[in-house]
Amino acid sequence: MTQPQSDPHATPERWDAPPLPGPQTPGSGLPEVVPSQPPTLGRPAASAPPPARLDRSDPIIGFMGDIVRTGRWPAARRTTVYQFMGDLKLDLREVIVPGETLEVEAWSFMGDVRIAVPPGTDVVVNGGTLLGDVRTETDPREPTSRSGARLVVTNYSFMGDVRVREMGPDVGKPPRGWRWVVPKR
């Protein structure tokens, strides 16, 4: 089989691209394609980063009843609580992470403030109470190294105690007054 011979000196046909649409040629040529998202350059699109912790939350307000927060609740870096008659109970064991500082400002008229923190958390308690005690309790049976987590409690109360206690995730049967940290089944 023989192939047809082409003339090596012949000029190839010239091909012109169709004109792009513009004000001089509306509606003619190839349609303009505009990408809706920028190209990812061979990488899959990254998912959005997880939302950061809020800097300040709306105040938590209680009137004649207890305020209890346990488990993984969305605590802000600065949380303000107003409690008129009743106890304030905050479990920060699943909320605070090593290397983070949380601030809790508690205003209480008649009631106790109890806060549970994970072992190794540095706790600073400011403010005070007129008719009550302020205590920071650690478990002497379980000495732990400092984790870098820090809790700053600023408390203003009229009648009631302030207790901040280090507790591990598996406390077994907690001491009297701290049984609210065990989830109900």
C-alpha atoms as a printed R data frame, in Angstrom:
    type eleno elety resid chain resno       x      y       z
1   ATOM     1    CA   MET     A     1   0.000  0.000   0.000
2   ATOM     2    CA   THR     A     2   1.372  3.328  -0.912
3   ATOM     3    CA   GLN     A     3   0.617  6.586   0.731
4   ATOM     4    CA   PRO     A     4  -0.113  9.648  -1.313
5   ATOM     5    CA   GLN     A     5   2.824 11.971  -1.604
6   ATOM     6    CA   SER     A     6   2.321 15.467  -0.279
7   ATOM     7    CA   ASP     A     7   4.092 18.433  -1.661
8   ATOM     8    CA   PRO     A     8   6.724 19.528   0.853
9   ATOM     9    CA   HIS     A     9   6.765 23.055  -0.593
10  ATOM    10    CA   ALA     A    10   3.008 23.597  -0.353
11  ATOM    11    CA   THR     A    11   1.779 26.034   2.311
12  ATOM    12    CA   PRO     A    12  -0.662 24.649   4.834
13  ATOM    13    CA   GLU     A    13  -4.140 26.082   4.977
14  ATOM    14    CA   ARG     A    14  -4.513 28.926   7.411
15  ATOM    15    CA   TRP     A    15  -7.124 28.429  10.143
16  ATOM    16    CA   ASP     A    16  -8.507 31.454  11.949
17  ATOM    17    CA   ALA     A    17 -10.046 31.083  15.412
18  ATOM    18    CA   PRO     A    18 -13.589 32.340  15.688
19  ATOM    19    CA   PRO     A    19 -13.859 35.839  17.087
20  ATOM    20    CA   LEU     A    20 -14.442 36.297  20.785
21  ATOM    21    CA   PRO     A    21 -17.654 37.991  21.752
22  ATOM    22    CA   GLY     A    22 -17.329 41.653  22.415
23  ATOM    23    CA   PRO     A    23 -19.059 44.934  21.780
24  ATOM    24    CA   GLN     A    24 -18.132 44.806  18.077
25  ATOM    25    CA   THR     A    25 -19.432 41.228  17.582
26  ATOM    26    CA   PRO     A    26 -22.261 40.532  20.016
27  ATOM    27    CA   GLY     A    27 -23.477 36.961  20.104
28  ATOM    28    CA   SER     A    28 -20.901 35.564  17.692
29  ATOM    29    CA   GLY     A    29 -17.970 33.303  18.390
30  ATOM    30    CA   LEU     A    30 -17.401 31.087  21.384
31  ATOM    31    CA   PRO     A    31 -19.294 31.778  24.600
32  ATOM    32    CA   GLU     A    32 -17.293 33.212  27.459
33  ATOM    33    CA   VAL     A    33 -16.720 30.741  30.274
34  ATOM    34    CA   VAL     A    34 -16.152 32.219  33.715
35  ATOM    35    CA   PRO     A    35 -15.195 29.763  36.469
36  ATOM    36    CA   SER     A    36 -17.342 30.033  39.588
37  ATOM    37    CA   GLN     A    37 -14.474 29.119  41.950
38  ATOM    38    CA   PRO     A    38 -10.731 29.611  41.596
39  ATOM    39    CA   PRO     A    39  -8.830 26.518  40.500
40  ATOM    40    CA   THR     A    40  -7.389 24.363  43.283
41  ATOM    41    CA   LEU     A    41  -4.112 23.640  41.441
42  ATOM    42    CA   GLY     A    42  -4.357 19.880  41.762
43  ATOM    43    CA   ARG     A    43  -5.215 19.874  45.469
44  ATOM    44    CA   PRO     A    44  -8.616 18.968  46.820
45  ATOM    45    CA   ALA     A    45 -10.463 21.899  48.320
46  ATOM    46    CA   ALA     A    46  -9.752 22.175  52.033
47  ATOM    47    CA   SER     A    47 -12.708 22.053  54.345
48  ATOM    48    CA   ALA     A    48 -13.443 25.100  56.430
49  ATOM    49    CA   PRO     A    49 -11.493 25.275  59.681
50  ATOM    50    CA   PRO     A    50 -13.436 24.415  62.801
51  ATOM    51    CA   PRO     A    51 -15.089 27.403  64.439
52  ATOM    52    CA   ALA     A    52 -12.923 29.076  67.051
53  ATOM    53    CA   ARG     A    53 -14.010 29.469  70.655
54  ATOM    54    CA   LEU     A    54 -16.055 32.610  71.178
55  ATOM    55    CA   ASP     A    55 -14.237 35.402  72.951
56  ATOM    56    CA   ARG     A    56 -17.232 36.442  75.081
57  ATOM    57    CA   SER     A    57 -20.589 34.724  75.430
58  ATOM    58    CA   ASP     A    58 -23.988 36.075  76.239
59  ATOM    59    CA   PRO     A    59 -24.460 36.134  80.016
60  ATOM    60    CA   ILE     A    60 -25.990 33.086  81.677
61  ATOM    61    CA   ILE     A    61 -28.774 34.235  83.992
62  ATOM    62    CA   GLY     A    62 -30.542 32.239  86.699
63  ATOM    63    CA   PHE     A    63 -33.336 33.287  89.029
64  ATOM    64    CA   MET     A    64 -34.452 30.926  91.821
65  ATOM    65    CA   GLY     A    65 -32.950 27.695  90.524
66  ATOM    66    CA   ASP     A    66 -29.659 26.011  89.766
67  ATOM    67    CA   ILE     A    67 -27.522 26.594  86.699
68  ATOM    68    CA   VAL     A    68 -25.760 23.358  85.718
69  ATOM    69    CA   ARG     A    69 -23.435 22.915  82.723
70  ATOM    70    CA   THR     A    70 -21.808 19.482  82.249
71  ATOM    71    CA   GLY     A    71 -20.256 17.556  79.361
72  ATOM    72    CA   ARG     A    72 -19.010 19.365  76.251
73  ATOM    73    CA   TRP     A    73 -20.847 22.643  76.444
74  ATOM    74    CA   PRO     A    74 -19.763 25.662  74.351
75  ATOM    75    CA   ALA     A    75 -17.938 27.797  76.912
76  ATOM    76    CA   ALA     A    76 -16.465 31.071  75.698
77  ATOM    77    CA   ARG     A    77 -13.074 32.419  76.739
78  ATOM    78    CA   ARG     A    78 -14.921 34.848  79.008
79  ATOM    79    CA   THR     A    79 -18.166 33.627  80.526
80  ATOM    80    CA   THR     A    80 -20.339 35.779  82.784
81  ATOM    81    CA   VAL     A    81 -22.987 34.245  85.047
82  ATOM    82    CA   TYR     A    82 -25.638 36.045  87.123
83  ATOM    83    CA   GLN     A    83 -27.394 33.884  89.724
84  ATOM    84    CA   PHE     A    84 -29.982 35.291  92.125
85  ATOM    85    CA   MET     A    85 -31.079 32.362  94.323
86  ATOM    86    CA   GLY     A    86 -29.599 28.957  93.558
87  ATOM    87    CA   ASP     A    87 -26.331 27.205  92.864
88  ATOM    88    CA   LEU     A    88 -24.000 27.603  89.914
89  ATOM    89    CA   LYS     A    89 -22.360 24.307  88.862
90  ATOM    90    CA   LEU     A    90 -19.898 24.271  85.951
91  ATOM    91    CA   ASP     A    91 -18.063 21.147  84.786
92  ATOM    92    CA   LEU     A    92 -15.084 22.253  82.684
93  ATOM    93    CA   ARG     A    93 -13.366 18.845  82.516
94  ATOM    94    CA   GLU     A    94 -14.382 18.284  78.874
95  ATOM    95    CA   VAL     A    95 -14.310 21.948  77.900
96  ATOM    96    CA   ILE     A    96 -10.906 23.367  78.803
97  ATOM    97    CA   VAL     A    97  -7.882 22.147  76.836
98  ATOM    98    CA   PRO     A    98  -4.193 22.258  77.795
99  ATOM    99    CA   GLY     A    99  -2.570 25.609  77.086
100 ATOM   100    CA   GLU     A   100  -5.853 27.532  77.162
101 ATOM   101    CA   THR     A   101  -7.093 30.188  79.594
102 ATOM   102    CA   LEU     A   102 -10.786 30.512  80.451
103 ATOM   103    CA   GLU     A   103 -12.267 33.283  82.571
104 ATOM   104    CA   VAL     A   104 -15.492 32.903  84.549
105 ATOM   105    CA   GLU     A   105 -17.102 35.929  86.183
106 ATOM   106    CA   ALA     A   106 -19.811 34.848  88.633
107 ATOM   107    CA   TRP     A   107 -22.257 37.130  90.414
108 ATOM   108    CA   SER     A   108 -24.286 35.280  93.039
109 ATOM   109    CA   PHE     A   109 -26.717 36.624  95.628
110 ATOM   110    CA   MET     A   110 -27.678 33.474  97.568
111 ATOM   111    CA   GLY     A   111 -26.098 30.202  96.491
112 ATOM   112    CA   ASP     A   112 -22.900 28.252  96.018
113 ATOM   113    CA   VAL     A   113 -20.522 28.317  93.069
114 ATOM   114    CA   ARG     A   114 -18.936 24.930  92.236
115 ATOM   115    CA   ILE     A   115 -16.551 24.441  89.333
116 ATOM   116    CA   ALA     A   116 -14.895 21.127  88.375
117 ATOM   117    CA   VAL     A   117 -11.659 21.308  86.365
118 ATOM   118    CA   PRO     A   118  -9.398 18.591  84.917
119 ATOM   119    CA   PRO     A   119  -6.252 17.620  86.847
120 ATOM   120    CA   GLY     A   120  -3.256 19.844  86.158
121 ATOM   121    CA   THR     A   121  -5.268 23.036  85.666
122 ATOM   122    CA   ASP     A   122  -3.922 26.206  87.279
123 ATOM   123    CA   VAL     A   123  -6.734 27.972  89.128
124 ATOM   124    CA   VAL     A   124  -6.836 31.625  90.203
125 ATOM   125    CA   VAL     A   125  -9.799 32.839  92.273
126 ATOM   126    CA   ASN     A   126 -10.372 36.600  92.583
127 ATOM   127    CA   GLY     A   127 -13.155 38.579  94.210
128 ATOM   128    CA   GLY     A   128 -14.791 37.162  97.299
129 ATOM   129    CA   THR     A   129 -17.896 36.424  99.256
130 ATOM   130    CA   LEU     A   130 -19.452 38.250 102.196
131 ATOM   131    CA   LEU     A   131 -20.931 35.254 104.062
132 ATOM   132    CA   GLY     A   132 -19.169 32.140 102.793
133 ATOM   133    CA   ASP     A   133 -15.891 30.391 102.040
134 ATOM   134    CA   VAL     A   134 -13.607 30.337  99.015
135 ATOM   135    CA   ARG     A   135 -11.671 27.086  98.403
136 ATOM   136    CA   THR     A   136  -9.557 25.530  95.699
137 ATOM   137    CA   GLU     A   137  -9.300 21.762  96.189
138 ATOM   138    CA   THR     A   138  -6.927 19.257  94.597
139 ATOM   139    CA   ASP     A   139  -6.883 15.507  95.055
140 ATOM   140    CA   PRO     A   140  -3.825 14.707  97.236
141 ATOM   141    CA   ARG     A   141  -3.971 11.041  96.164
142 ATOM   142    CA   GLU     A   142  -3.304 11.875  92.519
143 ATOM   143    CA   PRO     A   143  -0.418 14.323  92.077
144 ATOM   144    CA   THR     A   144  -0.392 15.479  88.447
145 ATOM   145    CA   SER     A   145   1.895 17.696  86.436
146 ATOM   146    CA   ARG     A   146   0.596 21.038  85.263
147 ATOM   147    CA   SER     A   147  -1.096 20.882  81.840
148 ATOM   148    CA   GLY     A   148  -0.861 24.574  80.973
149 ATOM   149    CA   ALA     A   149  -4.637 25.030  81.204
150 ATOM   150    CA   ARG     A   150  -5.669 27.981  83.353
151 ATOM   151    CA   LEU     A   151  -8.959 29.034  84.907
152 ATOM   152    CA   VAL     A   152  -9.466 32.528  86.282
153 ATOM   153    CA   VAL     A   153 -12.576 32.832  88.456
154 ATOM   154    CA   THR     A   154 -13.772 36.280  89.490
155 ATOM   155    CA   ASN     A   155 -16.553 35.833  92.010
156 ATOM   156    CA   TYR     A   156 -18.792 38.319  93.760
157 ATOM   157    CA   SER     A   157 -21.281 36.683  96.098
158 ATOM   158    CA   PHE     A   158 -23.316 37.715  99.103
159 ATOM   159    CA   MET     A   159 -24.197 34.400 100.782
160 ATOM   160    CA   GLY     A   160 -22.602 31.218  99.513
161 ATOM   161    CA   ASP     A   161 -19.408 29.234  99.119
162 ATOM   162    CA   VAL     A   162 -17.050 29.147  96.164
163 ATOM   163    CA   ARG     A   163 -15.383 25.791  95.443
164 ATOM   164    CA   VAL     A   164 -13.093 24.917  92.545
165 ATOM   165    CA   ARG     A   165 -12.037 21.260  92.513
166 ATOM   166    CA   GLU     A   166  -9.653 19.251  90.325
167 ATOM   167    CA   MET     A   167 -11.299 16.006  89.271
168 ATOM   168    CA   GLY     A   168 -10.283 13.317  86.811
169 ATOM   169    CA   PRO     A   169 -12.671 11.987  84.146
170 ATOM   170    CA   ASP     A   170 -13.329  8.779  86.100
171 ATOM   171    CA   VAL     A   171 -13.912  9.882  89.664
172 ATOM   172    CA   GLY     A   172 -15.935  6.846  90.672
173 ATOM   173    CA   LYS     A   173 -18.263  8.044  93.380
174 ATOM   174    CA   PRO     A   174 -17.543 11.753  93.827
175 ATOM   175    CA   PRO     A   175 -17.540 13.388  97.259
176 ATOM   176    CA   ARG     A   176 -20.719 14.734  98.755
177 ATOM   177    CA   GLY     A   177 -21.830 17.892  97.003
178 ATOM   178    CA   TRP     A   178 -20.105 16.933  93.733
179 ATOM   179    CA   ARG     A   179 -22.400 14.128  92.543
180 ATOM   180    CA   TRP     A   180 -23.832 16.386  89.846
181 ATOM   181    CA   VAL     A   181 -20.648 15.830  87.769
182 ATOM   182    CA   VAL     A   182 -21.590 12.168  87.141
183 ATOM   183    CA   PRO     A   183 -23.884 11.945  84.095
184 ATOM   184    CA   LYS     A   184 -27.305 10.503  84.809
185 ATOM   185    CA   ARG     A   185 -28.188  7.345  82.899
